[in-house]
Amino acid sequence: MRMSELLKRSGMPLATVKYYLREGLLAPGEKVGATMADYGEEHVRRLALIRALTEVVGLPIAGVRTIVGLIDEPEADRFSTLGRAIEVLPPAVEADPDGDYPRARAALEEIGQLYDPGYAAVAQLERGLAAAESVGLPMGRERLHGYARHIMAIAEIDLAQLPGADTPRAVEYSVLGTAVYEPILAAMRRLAHQDLASRMLGGVAADRDR
Amino acid sequence: MRMSELLKRSGMPLATVKYYLREGLLAPGEKVGATMADYGEEHVRRLALIRALTEVVGLPIAGVRTIVGLIDEPEADRFSTLGRAIEVLPPAVEADPDGDYPRARAALEEIGQLYDPGYAAVAQLERGLAAAESVGLPMGRERLHGYARHIMAIAEIDLAQLPGADTPRAVEYSVLGTAVYEPILAAMRRLAHQDLASRMLGGVAADRDR
C-alpha cells in the first residue's frame, strides 16, 4: 500500500509516521520508485503497537524503542528477552543484580519461587512489602501463601495464551498483557471487595434481587 | 504527653503537626494550662495514618481530609462509608451513577457480581477493558472467569482480616490495605510470570537447583 493508505489505516498523521520512520521504530517501505514506497500489513501492525505502547501503556519513546528493538532483534535467550521487555513497563524501579531485597527474598523463598535480584519486579515487590510494613499492615504468612497461590493461577491463565515463545508476537503479548491487565485486576479486586462487603454489611446489594 | 513528645513519637516537625491541627485532620490536645495541651496515643496513631496516606499512598491533603472525615464521622451505612473511602484512592476515575459502562456491566453480569455504576471501580474496570480491547487483547470469557475466581479468593483473604466493620479501624484497614497491596499483587504477578516462563523456556532458573 502507499503511504496515504497507511495513514488512513493507522489513523496517524504523516508527520508522526515520518518521525517513527526516522527514529527507526518503523521499517522503511519497499522502494517502488524515486519517491514512492510500498508498505505492508506489518507496517500497519507496528504502528498499532507503537500507539498502544505510547497512548495506552503510557511509555516514553525510549521505552518503545527498547521494546521494538527486542521484537526486531531478540536476544538468543527468549526468557531474558521477555524479562527485559517487561522491565520497561512502569513502575520505574531500578533493578540491581547485586542489590539486597530482604523482604522480597524471604517472601519468594517462603513460597518457593525463583529469587533473581536482577529482575526489576523483585525490587518492586521489596518496595511494596516495605510500604505495607510502614503503614502497619505487614504481609503475614497466611496472606502471602494465599495471594501466591491465586496469583500463580492467574499467571497460568496469562501464559496459556502466550503465542509461541519464539515469535515476535510473544514479546508484544507479554508487554501489552502485563500492562493492560494490571489495572483491570486491581479494579476487579476492588469490585470483589465491594461484592463481599455488600453481603457482609448489607448496603446497596442487600436491597437487590441477586 | 506534651507536644515535644508527640513530635518525637511521630517523627514530624512542629510546623507539620500544627498544620494538621489547623486543618482539623488532628484533634486538639486536652488543654492543661494556658499554653499547654496533652496528647494521647490516638494522636500518635492519627499522625501515622496521615503519614501513610500522604507519603506511602501518595494522597493529596484533600483526599486525606475525606478519609479522616469518614473515620471520625462515618455515615450510618457502613458499606457506603467504606466505598466512599476507597474511591479517594488513585487512579482518579470519576464515577457517574447515571453513566453507562457497557464492558464492565457485561463482565460483572457474566461473573454474577454486583454492578453499581455509582462505584468508581466500575468506571476503572470499563477503562481497563476498553484499553485491553484497543491493543488487541480483549478480555475473553475464559480469562474473565479465571481471573474472577482467583481475585474473589484474594478478596476473601483481605476481608477475613477486616477489623470489626463498625470500628474506625475498618476504614483505615480498607483504604490502606487496598492501596498498599495493589502494587504488591502486581509485582507478584510479574514474578509468577517469570517463574512459569523460566520453567517453560529455560533461562536463569533452569540452571538452578530448584
CSV table of C-alpha atoms in Angstrom, one decimal:
chain,number,residue,atom,x,y,z
A,1,MET,CA,0.0,0.0,0.0
A,2,ARG,CA,1.0,3.6,-0.5
A,3,MET,CA,1.8,6.0,2.4
A,4,SER,CA,-1.7,7.6,2.0
A,5,GLU,CA,-3.3,4.2,2.6
A,6,LEU,CA,-1.0,3.5,5.6
A,7,LEU,CA,-2.0,6.8,7.1
A,8,LYS,CA,-5.7,6.0,6.7
A,9,ARG,CA,-5.3,2.5,8.1
A,10,SER,CA,-3.3,3.7,11.1
A,11,GLY,CA,-5.2,6.9,11.7
A,12,MET,CA,-1.9,8.7,12.2
A,13,PRO,CA,-0.8,12.0,10.7
A,14,LEU,CA,2.1,11.9,8.2
A,15,ALA,CA,4.4,13.8,10.5
A,16,THR,CA,4.1,11.2,13.2
A,17,VAL,CA,4.7,8.3,10.8
A,18,LYS,CA,7.7,10.1,9.4
A,19,TYR,CA,9.0,10.6,12.9
A,20,TYR,CA,8.7,6.8,13.6
A,21,LEU,CA,10.5,6.1,10.3
A,22,ARG,CA,13.3,8.5,11.2
A,23,GLU,CA,13.6,7.0,14.7
A,24,GLY,CA,13.9,3.5,13.2
A,25,LEU,CA,10.7,2.4,15.1
A,26,LEU,CA,9.1,1.7,11.7
A,27,ALA,CA,10.9,-0.1,8.9
A,28,PRO,CA,11.1,1.8,5.6
A,29,GLY,CA,8.7,0.6,2.9
A,30,GLU,CA,9.9,-1.1,-0.2
A,31,LYS,CA,11.0,1.4,-2.8
A,32,VAL,CA,8.9,1.3,-5.9
A,33,GLY,CA,10.1,4.5,-7.5
A,34,ALA,CA,12.3,7.5,-6.8
A,35,THR,CA,9.8,9.0,-4.3
A,36,MET,CA,7.4,6.1,-3.7
A,37,ALA,CA,7.5,3.2,-1.3
A,38,ASP,CA,5.2,0.3,-0.7
A,39,TYR,CA,4.0,-0.6,2.8
A,40,GLY,CA,2.6,-3.9,4.1
A,41,GLU,CA,0.4,-5.2,6.9
A,42,GLU,CA,3.5,-5.4,9.1
A,43,HIS,CA,3.7,-1.6,9.0
A,44,VAL,CA,0.0,-1.2,10.0
A,45,ARG,CA,0.6,-3.7,12.8
A,46,ARG,CA,3.8,-1.9,14.0
A,47,LEU,CA,2.0,1.4,14.1
A,48,ALA,CA,-0.8,-0.1,16.1
A,49,LEU,CA,1.7,-1.5,18.6
A,50,ILE,CA,3.5,1.9,18.9
A,51,ARG,CA,0.2,3.6,19.5
A,52,ALA,CA,-0.7,1.0,22.2
A,53,LEU,CA,2.6,1.5,23.9
A,54,THR,CA,2.5,5.2,23.9
A,55,GLU,CA,-1.1,6.1,24.3
A,56,VAL,CA,-2.5,3.1,26.3
A,57,VAL,CA,0.5,1.9,28.3
A,58,GLY,CA,2.0,5.5,28.5
A,59,LEU,CA,5.6,4.6,27.6
A,60,PRO,CA,8.0,7.3,26.6
A,61,ILE,CA,9.6,6.9,23.2
A,62,ALA,CA,12.8,5.5,24.8
A,63,GLY,CA,10.7,2.6,26.2
A,64,VAL,CA,9.0,2.0,22.9
A,65,ARG,CA,12.4,1.8,21.2
A,66,THR,CA,13.6,-0.8,23.7
A,67,ILE,CA,10.6,-3.0,23.2
A,68,VAL,CA,10.6,-2.6,19.4
A,69,GLY,CA,14.3,-3.4,19.5
A,70,LEU,CA,13.6,-6.6,21.4
A,71,ILE,CA,11.0,-7.6,19.0
A,72,ASP,CA,13.1,-7.0,15.9
A,73,GLU,CA,16.4,-8.3,17.3
A,74,PRO,CA,15.5,-10.7,20.2
A,75,GLU,CA,18.3,-12.0,22.4
A,76,ALA,CA,19.2,-15.6,21.9
A,77,ASP,CA,17.7,-16.3,25.3
A,78,ARG,CA,14.0,-16.0,24.9
A,79,PHE,CA,13.5,-15.9,28.6
A,80,SER,CA,15.7,-12.9,29.2
A,81,THR,CA,14.2,-11.2,26.1
A,82,LEU,CA,10.8,-11.3,27.7
A,83,GLY,CA,12.2,-10.2,31.0
A,84,ARG,CA,13.9,-7.2,29.6
A,85,ALA,CA,10.8,-6.2,27.7
A,86,ILE,CA,8.7,-6.3,30.9
A,87,GLU,CA,11.2,-4.2,32.8
A,88,VAL,CA,10.5,-1.3,30.5
A,89,LEU,CA,7.0,-1.0,32.0
A,90,PRO,CA,6.1,1.3,34.8
A,91,PRO,CA,6.6,1.5,37.8
A,92,ALA,CA,10.1,2.5,37.1
A,93,VAL,CA,12.0,0.5,39.7
A,94,GLU,CA,15.7,0.1,39.1
A,95,ALA,CA,16.8,-3.5,39.4
A,96,ASP,CA,20.3,-4.1,40.9
A,97,PRO,CA,21.6,-7.6,40.4
A,98,ASP,CA,24.0,-7.0,43.3
A,99,GLY,CA,21.2,-5.4,45.5
A,100,ASP,CA,19.7,-7.0,48.5
A,101,TYR,CA,16.0,-7.2,48.8
A,102,PRO,CA,15.5,-8.9,52.1
A,103,ARG,CA,11.7,-8.8,52.3
A,104,ALA,CA,11.2,-10.0,48.7
A,105,ARG,CA,13.8,-12.7,49.1
A,106,ALA,CA,12.2,-14.0,52.3
A,107,ALA,CA,8.8,-13.9,50.6
A,108,LEU,CA,9.9,-15.7,47.5
A,109,GLU,CA,11.8,-18.3,49.4
A,110,GLU,CA,8.7,-18.9,51.6
A,111,ILE,CA,6.5,-19.5,48.6
A,112,GLY,CA,9.2,-21.5,46.7
A,113,GLN,CA,9.7,-19.2,43.8
A,114,LEU,CA,12.7,-18.0,41.9
A,115,TYR,CA,14.6,-15.1,43.6
A,116,ASP,CA,16.5,-13.1,40.9
A,117,PRO,CA,17.6,-9.7,42.2
A,118,GLY,CA,18.4,-8.7,38.7
A,119,TYR,CA,14.8,-8.7,37.8
A,120,ALA,CA,13.0,-5.4,38.4
A,121,ALA,CA,9.8,-6.9,39.8
A,122,VAL,CA,11.9,-8.1,42.8
A,123,ALA,CA,12.8,-4.5,43.7
A,124,GLN,CA,9.1,-3.6,43.1
A,125,LEU,CA,8.0,-6.3,45.5
A,126,GLU,CA,10.5,-5.2,48.1
A,127,ARG,CA,9.3,-1.6,47.9
A,128,GLY,CA,5.7,-2.8,48.2
A,129,LEU,CA,6.4,-5.0,51.2
A,130,ALA,CA,8.3,-2.2,52.9
A,131,ALA,CA,5.3,0.2,52.3
A,132,ALA,CA,2.8,-2.3,53.7
A,133,GLU,CA,5.0,-2.7,56.8
A,134,SER,CA,5.4,1.0,57.2
A,135,VAL,CA,1.6,1.5,57.4
A,136,GLY,CA,1.2,-1.2,60.0
A,137,LEU,CA,-0.1,-3.9,57.6
A,138,PRO,CA,2.9,-6.2,57.1
A,139,MET,CA,2.4,-9.2,54.8
A,140,GLY,CA,1.6,-12.1,57.0
A,141,ARG,CA,2.4,-15.7,56.2
A,142,GLU,CA,-1.2,-16.7,55.6
A,143,ARG,CA,-1.9,-13.8,53.3
A,144,LEU,CA,1.4,-14.4,51.4
A,145,HIS,CA,0.6,-18.0,50.7
A,146,GLY,CA,-3.0,-17.3,49.8
A,147,TYR,CA,-2.0,-14.5,47.5
A,148,ALA,CA,0.8,-16.5,45.9
A,149,ARG,CA,-1.5,-19.5,45.1
A,150,HIS,CA,-4.1,-17.4,43.4
A,151,ILE,CA,-1.7,-15.1,41.6
A,152,MET,CA,0.1,-18.1,40.3
A,153,ALA,CA,-3.2,-19.4,38.9
A,154,ILE,CA,-3.8,-16.0,37.3
A,155,ALA,CA,-0.3,-16.1,35.8
A,156,GLU,CA,-1.0,-19.6,34.4
A,157,ILE,CA,-4.1,-18.2,32.6
A,158,ASP,CA,-1.9,-15.5,31.1
A,159,LEU,CA,0.9,-17.8,30.0
A,160,ALA,CA,-1.6,-20.3,28.5
A,161,GLN,CA,-2.4,-17.6,25.9
A,162,LEU,CA,1.2,-16.7,25.2
A,163,PRO,CA,1.8,-17.0,21.4
A,164,GLY,CA,4.7,-19.4,20.5
A,165,ALA,CA,7.5,-18.1,22.7
A,166,ASP,CA,9.9,-17.9,19.7
A,167,THR,CA,7.8,-15.4,17.8
A,168,PRO,CA,7.9,-11.7,17.9
A,169,ARG,CA,4.3,-11.8,19.0
A,170,ALA,CA,5.4,-13.3,22.3
A,171,VAL,CA,7.2,-10.1,23.3
A,172,GLU,CA,4.2,-8.0,22.2
A,173,TYR,CA,1.7,-10.1,24.1
A,174,SER,CA,3.9,-10.2,27.3
A,175,VAL,CA,4.4,-6.5,27.4
A,176,LEU,CA,0.8,-5.5,26.5
A,177,GLY,CA,-0.8,-8.2,28.5
A,178,THR,CA,1.2,-7.4,31.6
A,179,ALA,CA,0.5,-3.7,31.3
A,180,VAL,CA,-3.2,-3.6,30.3
A,181,TYR,CA,-4.4,-6.3,32.7
A,182,GLU,CA,-2.8,-4.9,35.9
A,183,PRO,CA,-5.3,-2.1,36.2
A,184,ILE,CA,-8.1,-4.5,35.3
A,185,LEU,CA,-7.1,-6.9,38.1
A,186,ALA,CA,-6.8,-4.0,40.6
A,187,ALA,CA,-10.4,-2.9,39.6
A,188,MET,CA,-11.6,-6.4,39.9
A,189,ARG,CA,-10.2,-6.7,43.4
A,190,ARG,CA,-11.9,-3.6,44.5
A,191,LEU,CA,-15.2,-4.8,43.0
A,192,ALA,CA,-14.8,-8.2,44.7
A,193,HIS,CA,-14.3,-6.4,48.0
A,194,GLN,CA,-17.5,-4.4,47.3
A,195,ASP,CA,-19.4,-7.6,46.4
A,196,LEU,CA,-18.2,-9.4,49.6
A,197,ALA,CA,-18.8,-6.3,51.8
A,198,SER,CA,-22.3,-5.8,50.5
A,199,ARG,CA,-23.1,-9.3,51.6
A,200,MET,CA,-21.4,-8.9,55.0
A,201,LEU,CA,-22.6,-5.4,55.8
A,202,GLY,CA,-25.8,-5.1,53.8
A,203,GLY,CA,-25.9,-1.9,51.8
A,204,VAL,CA,-26.9,-1.4,48.2
A,205,ALA,CA,-26.7,-5.0,47.2
A,206,ALA,CA,-28.9,-6.3,50.0
A,207,ASP,CA,-31.8,-4.5,48.5
A,208,ARG,CA,-31.4,-6.1,45.2
A,209,ASP,CA,-32.5,-9.3,43.8
A,210,ARG,CA,-29.3,-11.2,43.5
B,1,MET,CA,2.1,13.6,76.5
B,2,ARG,CA,3.4,17.0,75.7
B,3,MET,CA,3.8,18.3,72.1
B,4,SER,CA,7.6,17.7,72.3
B,5,GLU,CA,6.9,14.0,73.0
B,6,LEU,CA,4.3,13.8,70.2
B,7,LEU,CA,6.8,15.3,67.8
B,8,LYS,CA,9.4,12.7,68.8
B,9,ARG,CA,7.0,9.8,68.6
B,10,SER,CA,5.6,10.9,65.2
B,11,GLY,CA,9.0,12.0,63.8
B,12,MET,CA,7.3,15.1,62.3
B,13,PRO,CA,8.4,18.7,62.6
B,14,LEU,CA,6.2,21.1,64.7
B,15,ALA,CA,5.2,23.1,61.7
B,16,THR,CA,3.7,20.0,60.1
B,17,VAL,CA,1.8,18.9,63.2
B,18,LYS,CA,0.5,22.5,63.6
B,19,TYR,CA,-0.7,22.4,60.0
B,20,TYR,CA,-2.7,19.2,60.6
B,21,LEU,CA,-4.2,20.7,63.8
B,22,ARG,CA,-5.2,23.8,61.9
B,23,GLU,CA,-6.7,21.8,59.1
B,24,GLY,CA,-8.7,19.7,61.5
B,25,LEU,CA,-7.0,16.5,60.5
B,26,LEU,CA,-5.7,16.1,64.0
B,27,ALA,CA,-7.9,16.7,67.0
B,28,PRO,CA,-6.6,19.4,69.5
B,29,GLY,CA,-5.0,18.0,72.7
B,30,GLU,CA,-6.6,18.4,76.0
B,31,LYS,CA,-5.9,21.8,77.5
B,32,VAL,CA,-3.8,21.5,80.7
B,33,GLY,CA,-2.8,25.2,81.0
B,34,ALA,CA,-2.9,28.5,79.2
B,35,THR,CA,-0.4,27.3,76.5
B,36,MET,CA,-0.1,23.6,77.1
B,37,ALA,CA,-2.0,20.6,75.8
B,38,ASP,CA,-1.9,17.0,76.5
B,39,TYR,CA,-1.9,14.5,73.6
B,40,GLY,CA,-2.6,10.8,73.7
B,41,GLU,CA,-1.9,7.6,71.8
B,42,GLU,CA,-4.8,8.4,69.4
B,43,HIS,CA,-2.8,11.5,68.3
B,44,VAL,CA,0.3,9.4,67.6
B,45,ARG,CA,-1.9,6.9,65.7
B,46,ARG,CA,-3.6,9.6,63.6
B,47,LEU,CA,-0.3,11.2,62.6
B,48,ALA,CA,1.0,7.8,61.5
B,49,LEU,CA,-2.2,7.4,59.4
B,50,ILE,CA,-1.7,10.8,57.8
B,51,ARG,CA,1.9,10.0,57.0
B,52,ALA,CA,0.9,6.6,55.5
B,53,LEU,CA,-1.8,8.3,53.3
B,54,THR,CA,0.4,11.2,52.1
B,55,GLU,CA,3.8,9.5,51.8
B,56,VAL,CA,3.1,5.9,51.0
B,57,VAL,CA,-0.3,6.1,49.2
B,58,GLY,CA,0.5,9.5,47.8
B,59,LEU,CA,-2.8,11.2,48.5
B,60,PRO,CA,-3.2,14.9,48.4
B,61,ILE,CA,-4.4,16.6,51.5
B,62,ALA,CA,-8.0,16.8,50.2
B,63,GLY,CA,-8.0,13.0,50.0
B,64,VAL,CA,-6.6,12.7,53.5
B,65,ARG,CA,-9.3,15.0,54.7
B,66,THR,CA,-12.1,12.9,53.1
B,67,ILE,CA,-10.7,9.7,54.7
B,68,VAL,CA,-10.2,11.2,58.1
B,69,GLY,CA,-13.7,12.7,57.9
B,70,LEU,CA,-15.1,9.3,57.2
B,71,ILE,CA,-13.2,7.8,60.1
B,72,ASP,CA,-14.3,10.5,62.5
B,73,GLU,CA,-17.9,10.8,61.3
B,74,PRO,CA,-18.8,7.6,59.4
B,75,GLU,CA,-22.1,7.5,57.5
B,76,ALA,CA,-24.8,5.5,59.1
B,77,ASP,CA,-24.4,2.9,56.3
B,78,ARG,CA,-21.0,1.2,56.9
B,79,PHE,CA,-21.0,-0.3,53.5
B,80,SER,CA,-21.2,3.1,51.8
B,81,THR,CA,-18.7,4.6,54.2
B,82,LEU,CA,-16.1,2.0,53.1
B,83,GLY,CA,-17.0,2.5,49.5
B,84,ARG,CA,-16.6,6.3,49.7
B,85,ALA,CA,-13.2,5.9,51.4
B,86,ILE,CA,-11.9,3.6,48.7
B,87,GLU,CA,-13.0,5.9,46.0
B,88,VAL,CA,-10.5,8.5,47.2
B,89,LEU,CA,-7.6,6.3,46.1
B,90,PRO,CA,-5.9,6.6,42.8
B,91,PRO,CA,-6.5,6.1,39.9
B,92,ALA,CA,-8.7,9.1,39.9
B,93,VAL,CA,-11.7,7.8,37.9
B,94,GLU,CA,-14.9,9.8,38.1
B,95,ALA,CA,-17.9,7.6,38.9
B,96,ASP,CA,-21.1,8.6,37.3
B,97,PRO,CA,-24.2,6.8,38.8
B,98,ASP,CA,-26.1,7.6,35.6
B,99,GLY,CA,-23.2,6.6,33.4
B,100,ASP,CA,-23.1,3.6,31.2
B,101,TYR,CA,-20.2,1.2,31.4
B,102,PRO,CA,-21.2,-1.5,28.9
B,103,ARG,CA,-18.0,-3.6,29.1
B,104,ALA,CA,-17.9,-3.5,32.9
B,105,ARG,CA,-21.6,-4.3,33.1
B,106,ALA,CA,-21.3,-7.2,30.7
B,107,ALA,CA,-18.3,-8.6,32.6
B,108,LEU,CA,-19.9,-8.2,36.0
B,109,GLU,CA,-23.1,-9.8,34.8
B,110,GLU,CA,-21.2,-12.6,33.3
B,111,ILE,CA,-19.4,-13.4,36.6
B,112,GLY,CA,-22.5,-12.8,38.7
B,113,GLN,CA,-21.3,-9.8,40.6
B,114,LEU,CA,-23.0,-6.6,41.7
B,115,TYR,CA,-23.0,-3.9,39.0
B,116,ASP,CA,-23.2,-0.4,40.7
B,117,PRO,CA,-22.3,2.4,38.2
B,118,GLY,CA,-22.0,4.8,41.1
B,119,TYR,CA,-18.9,2.9,42.4
B,120,ALA,CA,-15.7,4.3,40.9
B,121,ALA,CA,-14.1,0.9,40.4
B,122,VAL,CA,-16.8,0.2,37.7
B,123,ALA,CA,-15.6,3.1,35.7
B,124,GLN,CA,-12.0,2.0,36.3
B,125,LEU,CA,-12.8,-1.5,35.1
B,126,GLU,CA,-14.6,-0.1,32.0
B,127,ARG,CA,-11.5,1.9,31.2
B,128,GLY,CA,-9.2,-1.1,31.6
B,129,LEU,CA,-11.4,-3.3,29.5
B,130,ALA,CA,-11.5,-0.7,26.7
B,131,ALA,CA,-7.7,-0.3,26.8
B,132,ALA,CA,-7.2,-4.1,26.6
B,133,GLU,CA,-9.6,-4.1,23.6
B,134,SER,CA,-7.8,-1.3,21.9
B,135,VAL,CA,-4.4,-3.1,22.0
B,136,GLY,CA,-5.9,-6.2,20.5
B,137,LEU,CA,-6.1,-8.2,23.7
B,138,PRO,CA,-9.8,-8.1,24.6
B,139,MET,CA,-10.8,-9.9,27.8
B,140,GLY,CA,-12.1,-13.3,26.7
B,141,ARG,CA,-14.7,-15.3,28.6
B,142,GLU,CA,-12.2,-17.9,29.9
B,143,ARG,CA,-9.8,-15.3,31.2
B,144,LEU,CA,-12.6,-13.3,32.8
B,145,HIS,CA,-13.9,-16.3,34.7
B,146,GLY,CA,-10.5,-17.5,35.7
B,147,TYR,CA,-9.5,-14.0,36.9
B,148,ALA,CA,-12.7,-13.5,38.7
B,149,ARG,CA,-12.5,-16.8,40.6
B,150,HIS,CA,-9.0,-16.1,41.9
B,151,ILE,CA,-9.5,-12.4,42.5
B,152,MET,CA,-12.5,-13.2,44.6
B,153,ALA,CA,-10.4,-15.7,46.6
B,154,ILE,CA,-7.8,-12.9,47.2
B,155,ALA,CA,-10.6,-10.5,48.2
B,156,GLU,CA,-11.8,-13.1,50.7
B,157,ILE,CA,-8.3,-13.2,52.3
B,158,ASP,CA,-8.4,-9.4,52.6
B,159,LEU,CA,-11.9,-9.3,54.1
B,160,ALA,CA,-11.1,-12.1,56.6
B,161,GLN,CA,-8.7,-9.7,58.2
B,162,LEU,CA,-11.0,-6.7,58.3
B,163,PRO,CA,-11.3,-5.4,61.8
B,164,GLY,CA,-14.9,-5.2,63.1
B,165,ALA,CA,-16.7,-3.3,60.4
B,166,ASP,CA,-18.3,-0.9,62.9
B,167,THR,CA,-14.9,0.4,64.0
B,168,PRO,CA,-12.9,3.3,62.7
B,169,ARG,CA,-10.1,0.8,62.2
B,170,ALA,CA,-12.2,-0.8,59.4
B,171,VAL,CA,-12.0,2.3,57.2
B,172,GLU,CA,-8.3,2.6,57.9
B,173,TYR,CA,-7.7,-1.0,57.0
B,174,SER,CA,-9.7,-0.9,53.9
B,175,VAL,CA,-8.1,2.2,52.5
B,176,LEU,CA,-4.5,1.2,53.4
B,177,GLY,CA,-4.9,-2.5,52.6
B,178,THR,CA,-6.4,-1.7,49.2
B,179,ALA,CA,-3.7,0.8,48.3
B,180,VAL,CA,-0.6,-0.9,49.6
B,181,TYR,CA,-1.4,-4.4,48.4
B,182,GLU,CA,-2.2,-3.4,44.8
B,183,PRO,CA,1.5,-2.9,43.8
B,184,ILE,CA,2.5,-6.0,45.7
B,185,LEU,CA,0.0,-8.1,43.8
B,186,ALA,CA,1.1,-6.6,40.5
B,187,ALA,CA,4.7,-7.4,41.4
B,188,MET,CA,3.8,-10.9,42.4
B,189,ARG,CA,2.0,-11.5,39.1
B,190,ARG,CA,5.1,-10.4,37.2
B,191,LEU,CA,7.2,-12.7,39.3
B,192,ALA,CA,4.8,-15.6,38.8
B,193,HIS,CA,5.1,-15.0,35.0
B,194,GLN,CA,8.9,-15.1,35.4
B,195,ASP,CA,8.8,-18.3,37.4
B,196,LEU,CA,6.5,-20.0,34.9
B,197,ALA,CA,8.4,-18.7,31.9
B,198,SER,CA,11.7,-19.9,33.4
B,199,ARG,CA,10.3,-23.4,33.6
B,200,MET,CA,8.8,-23.2,30.1
B,201,LEU,CA,11.7,-21.5,28.3
B,202,GLY,CA,14.7,-22.4,30.4
B,203,GLY,CA,16.7,-19.4,31.3
B,204,VAL,CA,18.2,-18.5,34.7
B,205,ALA,CA,16.1,-20.8,36.7
B,206,ALA,CA,16.9,-23.8,34.7
B,207,ASP,CA,20.5,-23.7,35.9
B,208,ARG,CA,19.5,-23.6,39.5
B,209,ASP,CA,18.7,-26.3,41.9
B,210,ARG,CA,15.0,-25.7,42.5
